[in-house]
Each structure stands twice: as structure tokens, then as C-alpha cells.
XYZ file of N, CA and C in Angstrom:
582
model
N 36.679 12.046 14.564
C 37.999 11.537 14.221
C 38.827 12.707 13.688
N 40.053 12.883 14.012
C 40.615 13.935 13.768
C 41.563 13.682 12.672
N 42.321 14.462 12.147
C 42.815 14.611 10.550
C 43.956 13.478 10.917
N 45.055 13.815 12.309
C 45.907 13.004 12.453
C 45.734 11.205 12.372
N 44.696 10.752 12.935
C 44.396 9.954 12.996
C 43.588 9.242 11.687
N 43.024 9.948 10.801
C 42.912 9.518 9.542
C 43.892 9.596 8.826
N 45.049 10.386 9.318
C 46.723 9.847 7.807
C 47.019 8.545 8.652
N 46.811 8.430 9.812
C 47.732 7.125 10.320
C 47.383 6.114 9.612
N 45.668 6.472 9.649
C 44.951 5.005 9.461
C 44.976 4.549 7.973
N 44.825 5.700 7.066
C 45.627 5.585 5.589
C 47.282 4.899 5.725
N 47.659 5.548 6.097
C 49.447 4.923 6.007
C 49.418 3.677 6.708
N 48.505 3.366 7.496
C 48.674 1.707 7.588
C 48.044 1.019 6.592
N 46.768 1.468 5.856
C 46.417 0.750 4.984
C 47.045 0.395 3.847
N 47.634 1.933 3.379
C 49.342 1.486 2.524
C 50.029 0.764 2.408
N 50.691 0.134 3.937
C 52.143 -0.153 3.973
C 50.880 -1.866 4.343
N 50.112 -1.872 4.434
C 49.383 -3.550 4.901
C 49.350 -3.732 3.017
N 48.942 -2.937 2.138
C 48.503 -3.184 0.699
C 49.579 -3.493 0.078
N 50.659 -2.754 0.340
C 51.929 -3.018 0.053
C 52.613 -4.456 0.279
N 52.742 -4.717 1.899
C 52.623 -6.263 2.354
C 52.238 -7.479 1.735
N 50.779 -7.009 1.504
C 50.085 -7.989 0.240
C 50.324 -7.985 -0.610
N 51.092 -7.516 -1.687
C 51.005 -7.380 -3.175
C 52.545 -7.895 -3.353
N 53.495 -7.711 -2.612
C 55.066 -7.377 -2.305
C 55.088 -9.059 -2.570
N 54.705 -10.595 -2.133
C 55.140 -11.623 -2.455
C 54.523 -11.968 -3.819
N 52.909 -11.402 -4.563
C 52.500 -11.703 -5.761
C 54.037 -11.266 -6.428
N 54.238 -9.382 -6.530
C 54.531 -8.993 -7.511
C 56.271 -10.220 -7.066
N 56.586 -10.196 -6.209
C 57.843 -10.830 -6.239
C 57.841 -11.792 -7.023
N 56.691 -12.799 -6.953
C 56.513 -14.364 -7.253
C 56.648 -13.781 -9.037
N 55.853 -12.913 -9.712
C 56.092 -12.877 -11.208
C 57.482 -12.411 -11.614
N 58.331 -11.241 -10.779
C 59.259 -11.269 -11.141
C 60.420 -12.305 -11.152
N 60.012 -12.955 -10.470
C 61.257 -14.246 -10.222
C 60.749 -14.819 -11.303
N 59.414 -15.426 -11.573
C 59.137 -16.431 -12.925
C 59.931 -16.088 -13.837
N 59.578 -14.182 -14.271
C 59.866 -13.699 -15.457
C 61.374 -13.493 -15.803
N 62.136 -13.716 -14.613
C 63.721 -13.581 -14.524
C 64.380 -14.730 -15.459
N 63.601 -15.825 -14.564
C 64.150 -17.624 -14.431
C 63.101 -17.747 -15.529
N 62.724 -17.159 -16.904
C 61.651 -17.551 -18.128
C 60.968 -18.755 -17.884
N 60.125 -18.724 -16.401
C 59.289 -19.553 -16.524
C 58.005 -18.755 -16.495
N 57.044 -19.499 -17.254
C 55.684 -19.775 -17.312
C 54.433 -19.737 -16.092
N 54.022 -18.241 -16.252
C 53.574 -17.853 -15.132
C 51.907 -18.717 -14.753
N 51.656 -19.479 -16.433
C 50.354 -20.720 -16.623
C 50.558 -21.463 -17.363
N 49.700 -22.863 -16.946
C 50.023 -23.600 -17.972
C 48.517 -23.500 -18.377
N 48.529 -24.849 -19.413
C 47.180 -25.198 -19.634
C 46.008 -24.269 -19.343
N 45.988 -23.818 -18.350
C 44.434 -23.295 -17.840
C 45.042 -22.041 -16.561
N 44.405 -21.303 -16.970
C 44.462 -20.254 -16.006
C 45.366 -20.900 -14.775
N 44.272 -21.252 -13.991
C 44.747 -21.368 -12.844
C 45.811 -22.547 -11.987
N 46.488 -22.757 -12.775
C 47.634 -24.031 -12.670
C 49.093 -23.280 -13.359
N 49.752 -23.549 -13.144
C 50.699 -22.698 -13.455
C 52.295 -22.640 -12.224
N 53.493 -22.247 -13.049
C 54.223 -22.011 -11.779
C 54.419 -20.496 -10.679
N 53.419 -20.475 -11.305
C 52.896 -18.855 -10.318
C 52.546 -19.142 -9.169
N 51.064 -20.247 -9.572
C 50.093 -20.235 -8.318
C 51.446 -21.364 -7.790
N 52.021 -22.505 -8.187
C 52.913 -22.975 -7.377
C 53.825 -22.358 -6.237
N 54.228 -21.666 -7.203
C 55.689 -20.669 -5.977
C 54.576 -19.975 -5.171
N 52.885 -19.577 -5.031
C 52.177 -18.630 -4.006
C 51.730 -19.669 -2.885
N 51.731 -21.288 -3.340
C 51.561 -22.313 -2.554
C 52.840 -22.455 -1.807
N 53.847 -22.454 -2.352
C 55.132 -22.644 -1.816
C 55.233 -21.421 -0.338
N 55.023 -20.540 -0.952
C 55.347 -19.273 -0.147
C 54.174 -19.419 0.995
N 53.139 -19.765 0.660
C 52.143 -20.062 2.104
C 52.628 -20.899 3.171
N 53.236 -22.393 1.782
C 53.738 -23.214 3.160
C 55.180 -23.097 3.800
N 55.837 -22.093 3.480
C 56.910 -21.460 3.937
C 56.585 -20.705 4.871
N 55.353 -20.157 5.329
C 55.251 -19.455 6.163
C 54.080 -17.907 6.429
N 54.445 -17.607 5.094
C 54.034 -16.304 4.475
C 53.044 -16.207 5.217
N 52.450 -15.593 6.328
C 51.029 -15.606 7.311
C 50.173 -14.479 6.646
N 50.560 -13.489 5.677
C 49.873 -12.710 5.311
C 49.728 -12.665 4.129
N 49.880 -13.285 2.790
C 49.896 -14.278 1.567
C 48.622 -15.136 2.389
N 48.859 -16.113 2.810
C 48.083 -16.825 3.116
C 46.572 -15.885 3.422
N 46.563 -15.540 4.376
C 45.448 -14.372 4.728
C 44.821 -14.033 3.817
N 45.614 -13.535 3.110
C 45.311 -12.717 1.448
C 43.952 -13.417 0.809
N 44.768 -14.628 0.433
C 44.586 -15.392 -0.521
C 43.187 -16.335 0.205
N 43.102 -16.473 1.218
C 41.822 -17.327 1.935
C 40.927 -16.254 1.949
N 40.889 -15.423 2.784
C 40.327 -14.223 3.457
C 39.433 -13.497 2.353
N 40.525 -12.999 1.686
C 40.387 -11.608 0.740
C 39.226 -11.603 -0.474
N 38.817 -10.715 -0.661
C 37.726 -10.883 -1.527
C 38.529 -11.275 -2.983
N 37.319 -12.404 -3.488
C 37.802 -13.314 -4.941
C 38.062 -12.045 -6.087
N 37.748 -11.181 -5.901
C 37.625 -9.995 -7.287
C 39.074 -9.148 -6.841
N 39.443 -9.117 -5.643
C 40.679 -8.297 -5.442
C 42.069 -9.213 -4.756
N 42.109 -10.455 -5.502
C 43.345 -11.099 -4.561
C 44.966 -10.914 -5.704
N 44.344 -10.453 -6.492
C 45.707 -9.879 -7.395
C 46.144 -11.081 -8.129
N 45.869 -11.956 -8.130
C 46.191 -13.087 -8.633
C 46.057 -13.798 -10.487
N 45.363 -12.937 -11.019
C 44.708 -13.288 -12.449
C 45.400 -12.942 -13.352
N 44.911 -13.689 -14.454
C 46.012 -13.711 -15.744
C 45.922 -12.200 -16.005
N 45.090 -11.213 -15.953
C 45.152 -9.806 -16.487
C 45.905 -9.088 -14.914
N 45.824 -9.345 -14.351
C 46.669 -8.678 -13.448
C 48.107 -9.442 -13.379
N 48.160 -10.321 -13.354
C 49.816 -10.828 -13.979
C 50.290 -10.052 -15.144
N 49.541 -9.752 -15.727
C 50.146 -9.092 -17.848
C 50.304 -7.654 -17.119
N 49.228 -7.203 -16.124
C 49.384 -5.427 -16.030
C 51.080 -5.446 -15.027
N 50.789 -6.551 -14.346
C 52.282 -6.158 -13.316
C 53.545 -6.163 -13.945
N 53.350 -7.260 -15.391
C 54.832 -7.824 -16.601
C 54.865 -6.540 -17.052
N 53.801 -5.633 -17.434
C 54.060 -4.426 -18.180
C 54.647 -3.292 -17.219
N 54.003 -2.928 -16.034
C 54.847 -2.220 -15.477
C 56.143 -2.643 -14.900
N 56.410 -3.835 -14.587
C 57.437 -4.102 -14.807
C 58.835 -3.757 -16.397
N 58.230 -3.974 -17.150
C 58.800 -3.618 -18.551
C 58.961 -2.239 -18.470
N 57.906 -1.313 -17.908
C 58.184 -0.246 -18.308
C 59.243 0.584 -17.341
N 59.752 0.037 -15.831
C 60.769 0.546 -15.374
C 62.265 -0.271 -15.733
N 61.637 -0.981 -15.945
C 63.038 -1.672 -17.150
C 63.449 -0.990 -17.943
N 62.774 -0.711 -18.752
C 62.869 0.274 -19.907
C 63.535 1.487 -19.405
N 62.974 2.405 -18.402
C 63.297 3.816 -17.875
C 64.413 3.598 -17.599
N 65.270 2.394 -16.536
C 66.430 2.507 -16.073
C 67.301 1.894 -17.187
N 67.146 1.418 -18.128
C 67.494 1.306 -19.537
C 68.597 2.379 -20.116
N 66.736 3.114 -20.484
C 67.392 4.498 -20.838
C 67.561 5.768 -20.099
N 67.794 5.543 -18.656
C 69.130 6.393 -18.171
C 70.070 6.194 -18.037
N 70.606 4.769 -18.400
C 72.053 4.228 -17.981
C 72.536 4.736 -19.651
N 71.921 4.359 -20.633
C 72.389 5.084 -22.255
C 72.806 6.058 -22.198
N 72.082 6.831 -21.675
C 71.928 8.279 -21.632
C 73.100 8.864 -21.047
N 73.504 8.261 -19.834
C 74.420 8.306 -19.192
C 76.081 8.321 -19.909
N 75.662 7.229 -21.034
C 77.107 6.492 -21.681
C 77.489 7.742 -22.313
N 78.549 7.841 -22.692
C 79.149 8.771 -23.803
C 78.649 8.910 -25.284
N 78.473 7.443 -25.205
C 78.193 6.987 -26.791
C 77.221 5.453 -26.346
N 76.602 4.960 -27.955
C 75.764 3.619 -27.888
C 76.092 3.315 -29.327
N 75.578 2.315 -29.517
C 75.355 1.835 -30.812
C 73.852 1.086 -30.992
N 73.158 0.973 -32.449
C 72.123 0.527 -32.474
C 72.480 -1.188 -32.668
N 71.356 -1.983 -32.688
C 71.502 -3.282 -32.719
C 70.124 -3.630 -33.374
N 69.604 -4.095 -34.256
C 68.431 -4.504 -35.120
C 68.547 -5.791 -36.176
N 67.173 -6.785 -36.006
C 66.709 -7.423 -36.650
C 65.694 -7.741 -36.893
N 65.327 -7.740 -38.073
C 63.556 -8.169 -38.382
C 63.397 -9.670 -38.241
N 62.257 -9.417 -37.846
C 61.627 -11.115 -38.110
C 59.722 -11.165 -38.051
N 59.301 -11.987 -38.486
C 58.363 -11.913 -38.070
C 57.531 -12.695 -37.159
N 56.210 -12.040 -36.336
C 55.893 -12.936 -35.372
C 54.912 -13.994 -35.809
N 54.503 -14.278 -34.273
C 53.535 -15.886 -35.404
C 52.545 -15.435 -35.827
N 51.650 -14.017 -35.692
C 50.890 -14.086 -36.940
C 50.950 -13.304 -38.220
N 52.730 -13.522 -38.363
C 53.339 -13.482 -40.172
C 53.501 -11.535 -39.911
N 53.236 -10.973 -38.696
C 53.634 -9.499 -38.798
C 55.059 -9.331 -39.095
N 55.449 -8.061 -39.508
C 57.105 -7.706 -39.979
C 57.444 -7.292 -38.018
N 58.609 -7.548 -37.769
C 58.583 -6.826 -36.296
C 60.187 -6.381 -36.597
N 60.819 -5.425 -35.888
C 62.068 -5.219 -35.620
C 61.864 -5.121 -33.832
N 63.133 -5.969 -33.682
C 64.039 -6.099 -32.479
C 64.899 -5.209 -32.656
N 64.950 -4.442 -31.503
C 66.099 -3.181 -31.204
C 66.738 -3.419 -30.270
N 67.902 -3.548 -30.312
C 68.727 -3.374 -29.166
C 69.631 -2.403 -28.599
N 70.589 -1.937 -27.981
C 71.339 -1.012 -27.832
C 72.547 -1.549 -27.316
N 73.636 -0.863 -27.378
C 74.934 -1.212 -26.279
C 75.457 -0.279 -26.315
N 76.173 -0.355 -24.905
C 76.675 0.626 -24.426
C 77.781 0.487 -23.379
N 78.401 1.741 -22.928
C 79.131 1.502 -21.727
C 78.470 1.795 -19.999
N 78.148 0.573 -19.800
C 77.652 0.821 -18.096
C 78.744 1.922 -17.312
N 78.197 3.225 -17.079
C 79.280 3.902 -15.900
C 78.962 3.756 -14.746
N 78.380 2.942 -13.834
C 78.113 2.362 -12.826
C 78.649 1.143 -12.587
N 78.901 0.466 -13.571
C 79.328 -0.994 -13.548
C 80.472 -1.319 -13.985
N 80.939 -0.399 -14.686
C 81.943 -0.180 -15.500
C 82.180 -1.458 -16.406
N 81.456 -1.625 -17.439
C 81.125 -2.655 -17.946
C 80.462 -2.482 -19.566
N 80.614 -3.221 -20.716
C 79.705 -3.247 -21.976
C 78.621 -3.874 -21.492
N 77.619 -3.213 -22.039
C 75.903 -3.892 -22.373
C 75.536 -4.322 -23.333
N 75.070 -4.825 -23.659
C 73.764 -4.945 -24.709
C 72.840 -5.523 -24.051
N 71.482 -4.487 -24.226
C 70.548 -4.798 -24.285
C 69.061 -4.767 -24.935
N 68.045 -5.890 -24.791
C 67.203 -5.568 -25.516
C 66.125 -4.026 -25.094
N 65.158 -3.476 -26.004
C 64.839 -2.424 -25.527
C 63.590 -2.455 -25.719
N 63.503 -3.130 -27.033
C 61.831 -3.065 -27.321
C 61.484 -3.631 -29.038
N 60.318 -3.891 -29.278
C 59.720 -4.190 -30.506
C 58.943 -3.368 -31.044
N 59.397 -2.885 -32.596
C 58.316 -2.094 -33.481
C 58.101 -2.851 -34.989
N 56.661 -2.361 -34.980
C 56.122 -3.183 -36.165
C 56.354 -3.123 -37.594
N 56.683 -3.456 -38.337
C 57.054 -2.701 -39.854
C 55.903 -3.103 -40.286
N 55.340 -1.762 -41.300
C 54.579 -1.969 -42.161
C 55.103 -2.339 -43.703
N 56.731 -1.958 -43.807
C 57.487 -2.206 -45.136
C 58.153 -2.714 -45.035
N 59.154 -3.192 -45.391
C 60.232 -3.986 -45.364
C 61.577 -3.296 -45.943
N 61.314 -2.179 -46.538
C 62.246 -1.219 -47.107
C 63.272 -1.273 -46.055
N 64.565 -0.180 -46.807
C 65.260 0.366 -45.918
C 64.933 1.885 -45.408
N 64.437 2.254 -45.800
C 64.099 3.752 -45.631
C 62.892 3.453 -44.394
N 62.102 2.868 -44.655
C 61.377 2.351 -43.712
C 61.573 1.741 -42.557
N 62.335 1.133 -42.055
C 62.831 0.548 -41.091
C 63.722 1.787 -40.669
N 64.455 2.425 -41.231
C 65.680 3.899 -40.648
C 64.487 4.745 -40.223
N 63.456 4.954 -40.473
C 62.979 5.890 -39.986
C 62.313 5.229 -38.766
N 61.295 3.959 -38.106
C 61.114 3.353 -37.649
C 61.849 3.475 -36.048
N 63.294 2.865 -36.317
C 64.245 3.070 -35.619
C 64.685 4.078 -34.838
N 65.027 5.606 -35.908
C 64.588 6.773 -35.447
C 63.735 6.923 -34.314
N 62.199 6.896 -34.829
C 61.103 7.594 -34.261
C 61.356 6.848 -32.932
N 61.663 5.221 -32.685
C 61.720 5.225 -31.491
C 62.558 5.244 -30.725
N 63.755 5.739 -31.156
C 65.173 6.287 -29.984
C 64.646 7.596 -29.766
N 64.188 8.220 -30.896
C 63.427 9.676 -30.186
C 62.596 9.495 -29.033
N 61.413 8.733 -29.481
C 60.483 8.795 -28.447
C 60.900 8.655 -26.928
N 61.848 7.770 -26.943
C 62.911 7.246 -25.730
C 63.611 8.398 -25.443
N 63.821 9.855 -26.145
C 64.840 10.596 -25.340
C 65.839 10.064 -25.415
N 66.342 9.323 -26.616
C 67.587 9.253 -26.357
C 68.708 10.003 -27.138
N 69.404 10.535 -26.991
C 70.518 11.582 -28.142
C 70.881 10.641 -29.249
N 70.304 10.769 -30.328
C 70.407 10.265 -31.402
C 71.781 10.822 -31.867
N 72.865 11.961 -31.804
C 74.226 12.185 -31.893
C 75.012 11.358 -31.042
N 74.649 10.618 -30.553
C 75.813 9.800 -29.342
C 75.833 8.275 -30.191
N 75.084 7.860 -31.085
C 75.078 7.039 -32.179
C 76.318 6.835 -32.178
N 76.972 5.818 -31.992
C 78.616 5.912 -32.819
C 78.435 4.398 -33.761
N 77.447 3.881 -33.346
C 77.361 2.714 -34.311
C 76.369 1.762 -34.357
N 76.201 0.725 -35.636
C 74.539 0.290 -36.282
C 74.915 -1.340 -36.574
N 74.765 -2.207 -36.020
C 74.286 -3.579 -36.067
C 73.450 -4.122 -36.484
N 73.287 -5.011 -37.738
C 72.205 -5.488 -38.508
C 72.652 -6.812 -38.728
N 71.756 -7.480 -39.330
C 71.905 -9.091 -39.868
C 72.565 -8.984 -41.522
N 72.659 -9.875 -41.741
C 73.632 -9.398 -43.797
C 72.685 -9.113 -44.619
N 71.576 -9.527 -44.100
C 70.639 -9.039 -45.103
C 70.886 -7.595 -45.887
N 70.809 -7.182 -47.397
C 70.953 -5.929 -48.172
C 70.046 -4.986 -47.413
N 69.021 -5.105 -47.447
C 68.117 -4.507 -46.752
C 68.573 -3.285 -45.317
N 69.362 -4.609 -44.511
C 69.155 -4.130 -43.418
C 70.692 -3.770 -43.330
N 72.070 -4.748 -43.974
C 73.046 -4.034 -43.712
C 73.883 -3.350 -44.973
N 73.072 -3.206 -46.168
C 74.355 -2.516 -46.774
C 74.018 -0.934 -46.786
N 75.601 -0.393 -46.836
C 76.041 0.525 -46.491
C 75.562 1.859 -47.502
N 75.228 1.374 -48.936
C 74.583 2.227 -49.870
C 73.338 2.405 -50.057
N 72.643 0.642 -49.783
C 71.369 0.979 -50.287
C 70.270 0.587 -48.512
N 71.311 0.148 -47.314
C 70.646 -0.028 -46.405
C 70.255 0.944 -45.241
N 69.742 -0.157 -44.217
C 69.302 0.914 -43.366
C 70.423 2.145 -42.768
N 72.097 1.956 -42.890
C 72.921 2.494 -42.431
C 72.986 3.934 -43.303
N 72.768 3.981 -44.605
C 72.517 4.899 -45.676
C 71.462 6.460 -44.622
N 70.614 5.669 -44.069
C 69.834 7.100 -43.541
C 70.378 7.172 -42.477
């Protein structure tokens, strides 16, 4: 077998793997768009596996294939391969996020604590900005970090570390959104102070 004929036979196996995966990953992004519930009750019931039933009897001849055919350990279908696809999903969310910021002239921060259900401190970050593609204001969400304090000094630095980590120009700051809380919005002793 010659070299040519082993890239072909790779690049079809590609663009067939691709084929297959292209209506799963579709089916979670649409759930996760329209905030529905990719399970209910039990693993395998859910409006996931619904819309992959839907899509068989719509037609889908290679979904179907997949899903009969394909070996039970690799049909892409499971609650841990649903969470790995939500995350890479999140994480080019995130990237085209923060190049459209990056892009803006200026942003402003957007933050509130709360905590989750098991009683952790969390801050919600948001950002806004001017879309230069869309020509349009944003806000959007960006991400969650955990507080270990509740301070203000603590939370400003928090905040910080992760617009840094993001690459994002912390001088293009033109402005800071908080809830009334002292903590989080006053101007002497809050998070706006650092």
C-alpha cells in the first residue's frame, strides 16, 4: 500500500468521524442553546436521546448506523461525553468572547456573589462591551470563580487574576458593576477601591 493511498484512507476516516459526531455534537448544542435538559431522571431518557430519535426518524441514515451498528463503548452518546462536549463547547465560547473584548476599545466589569448549593462563596463575572462586528453593546457572561473570603480586597484581586489569565488588557477597564452590597459596591471601602 503506498503512502498516497494511506492519507486517502485516513481523510476518509476523518471526514466519516466527523459525519458521525456532527448530529450528537449538534443535538447538545441546540439543548444547551434552548436550556433544555440534556437527562432526565436516569441517564438514558432525556431530551437528548429524544431529538437523536427524532433525527433517526427524520432520516439521518448515518446517526442511525452509528447508533445500531457502532460499538456500545464508542457511540458518543453518555453523560461524560455530553459534559466533555458542554466544556469544549464553553471553552470556544469563551475564546471568541475574549477576542471580541479585546477587540473593543474599552469594557467594563460586571460581578456578583452568591453562593452555590453546596453553601460555596462563587462570583459571577461578566463583561460588556462594544461588539465591532455587530456594531452593537454586549454583556456577557464569562465565567465563575470561587471565593474563599468574602472581603473586598479579596474578591478585587480574584477578579484581577482572572481577566489576566484571559489576556485581557486590564487598562481598557473603563468601568465596574456590582450589586449595593458595601462589600462589593462602595467606592471607599469596596471592591472598586482596588
Amino acid at each position: 500500500m503506498n503512502l498516497v493511498a494511506l492519507q486517502t484512507g485516513h481523510a476518509k476516516l476523518i471526514e466519516e468521524n466527523r459525519n458521525t459526531l456532527q448530529p450528537i455534537v449538534n443535538t447538545i448544542i441546540f439543548c444547551g442553546t434552548h436550556d433544555l435538559p440534556l437527562r432526565g431522571k436516569e441517564n438514558d431518557e432525556g431530551v437528548f436521546r429524544d431529538l437523536l430519535k427524532l433525527k433517526i426518524d427524520s432520516g439521518d441514515e448515518i446517526l442511525r448506523k452509528h447508533l445500531e451498528k457502532g460499538h456500545k463503548n464508542a457511540q458518543y452518546t453518555s453523560p461524560k461525553i455530553q459534559n466533555e462536549i458542554l466544556n469544549i463547547c464553553g471553552v470556544l465560547i469563551r475564546e471568541k468572547l475574549v477576542d471580541d473584548v479585546k477587540a473593543a476599545s474599552a469594557y467594563s466589569i460586571l460581578a456578583d456573589e452568591t453562593a452555590d448549593i453546596s453553601g460555596k462563596e462563587q462570583l459571577s463575572i461578566g463583561l460588556r462591551y462594544y461588539d465591532q462586528k455587530e456594531k452593537n453593546v454586549k454583556e456577557e457572561f464569562i465565567g465563575f470563580v470561587e471565593l474563599q473570603k468574602m472581603d473586598a480586597q479579596t474578591i478585587a484581586t480574584e477578579i484581577n487574576g482572572f481577566i489576566n489569565a484571559l489576556n485581557i488588557d486590564v487598562n481598557k477597564c473603563v468601568g465596574q458593576g456590582y450589586d449595593g452590597c458595601a462589600t462589593m459596591a462602595g467606592k471607599d471601602g469596596g471592591v472598586q477601591k482596588y
